[in-house]
Tab-separated table of C-alpha atoms in Angstrom:
chain	number	residue	atom	x	y	z
A	12	MET	CA	0.000	0.000	0.000
A	13	SER	CA	1.111	3.523	-0.661
A	14	ASP	CA	0.106	6.642	1.239
A	15	SER	CA	2.962	8.789	-0.038
A	16	CYS	CA	2.775	11.522	-2.660
A	17	ASP	CA	5.242	9.685	-4.916
A	18	ASN	CA	3.202	6.457	-4.586
A	19	ARG	CA	6.119	4.363	-3.342
A	20	LEU	CA	5.403	1.200	-1.374
A	21	ASP	CA	4.902	2.230	2.250
A	22	HIS	CA	3.270	-0.850	3.771
A	23	ALA	CA	3.263	-4.518	2.904
A	24	ARG	CA	1.583	-7.234	4.899
A	25	TRP	CA	2.402	-10.844	4.161
A	26	GLN	CA	-0.153	-13.508	5.065
A	27	PHE	CA	1.700	-16.812	4.837
A	28	ASP	CA	2.229	-19.563	7.342
A	29	GLU	CA	5.668	-19.495	8.953
A	30	ALA	CA	7.224	-22.228	6.779
A	31	ASP	CA	6.077	-20.632	3.518
A	32	ASN	CA	7.103	-17.184	4.728
A	33	ASP	CA	10.591	-18.425	5.605
A	34	ALA	CA	10.972	-20.209	2.257
A	35	LEU	CA	9.867	-17.136	0.283
A	36	LYS	CA	12.147	-14.883	2.307
A	37	ASP	CA	15.178	-17.192	2.108
A	38	SER	CA	14.814	-17.589	-1.656
A	39	GLY	CA	14.796	-13.815	-2.197
A	40	PHE	CA	11.329	-13.995	-3.731
A	41	LYS	CA	9.793	-11.571	-1.217
A	42	THR	CA	12.531	-9.017	-1.861
A	43	HIS	CA	12.012	-9.149	-5.630
A	44	LEU	CA	8.233	-9.160	-5.365
A	45	THR	CA	8.341	-6.123	-3.071
A	46	ALA	CA	10.535	-4.276	-5.582
A	47	LEU	CA	8.156	-5.202	-8.421
A	48	LEU	CA	5.126	-4.011	-6.471
A	49	ASP	CA	6.878	-0.728	-5.676
A	50	THR	CA	7.574	-0.189	-9.384
A	51	LEU	CA	3.990	-1.052	-10.333
A	52	LEU	CA	2.566	1.331	-7.714
A	53	MET	CA	4.621	4.210	-9.111
A	54	TYR	CA	3.796	3.309	-12.733
A	55	ARG	CA	0.069	3.117	-12.045
A	56	ALA	CA	0.078	6.484	-10.268
A	57	GLN	CA	2.081	8.155	-13.053
A	58	ASN	CA	-0.375	6.825	-15.624
A	59	ASP	CA	-3.528	7.699	-13.676
A	60	LYS	CA	-4.627	4.100	-13.252
A	61	PRO	CA	-7.423	3.457	-10.752
A	62	ASN	CA	-6.600	2.222	-7.243
A	63	ALA	CA	-2.908	2.755	-7.905
A	64	GLY	CA	-1.939	2.560	-4.231
A	65	GLN	CA	-3.722	-0.635	-3.200
A	66	GLY	CA	-2.350	-3.777	-4.817
A	67	VAL	CA	-3.198	-7.194	-3.417
A	68	ILE	CA	-1.056	-10.097	-4.548
A	69	THR	CA	-2.428	-13.628	-4.384
A	70	ILE	CA	-0.293	-16.726	-4.880
A	71	HIS	CA	-1.851	-20.105	-5.711
A	72	GLY	CA	0.798	-22.674	-6.504
A	73	ASN	CA	2.719	-21.312	-9.489
A	74	ASP	CA	0.119	-18.631	-10.283
A	75	LEU	CA	0.505	-15.070	-9.039
A	76	THR	CA	-2.135	-12.380	-9.502
A	77	ILE	CA	-2.265	-8.715	-8.568
A	78	GLU	CA	-5.621	-7.086	-7.970
A	79	TRP	CA	-5.949	-3.307	-7.671
A	80	LEU	CA	-8.710	-2.604	-5.185
A	81	PRO	CA	-10.544	0.468	-3.954
A	82	ARG	CA	-9.266	1.537	-0.533
A	83	SER	CA	-12.405	0.287	1.277
A	84	LYS	CA	-12.045	-3.269	-0.066
A	85	PHE	CA	-8.293	-3.173	0.454
A	86	GLU	CA	-8.728	-2.175	4.109
A	87	LYS	CA	-11.124	-5.088	4.723
A	88	ILE	CA	-8.550	-7.570	3.403
A	89	ARG	CA	-5.664	-5.918	5.261
A	90	ASN	CA	-7.513	-6.018	8.584
A	91	VAL	CA	-8.260	-9.761	8.442
């Protein structure tokens, strides 16, 4: 999520069990995914895309999706 004027990534909340979280962190995947999300947040803001500051990433097996949600829906997911 971004709250800054330059739309850089300010907050990220990971919702993985401990084993998956450790594996993703140790592999460097979380670092690269965070950098990608930061770039996408800035790009979307620069190009006036809707919901540019609220990206939700979902991982199912080998599939990764990013959904750009309105702040109200984003907040509901973040507060789970």
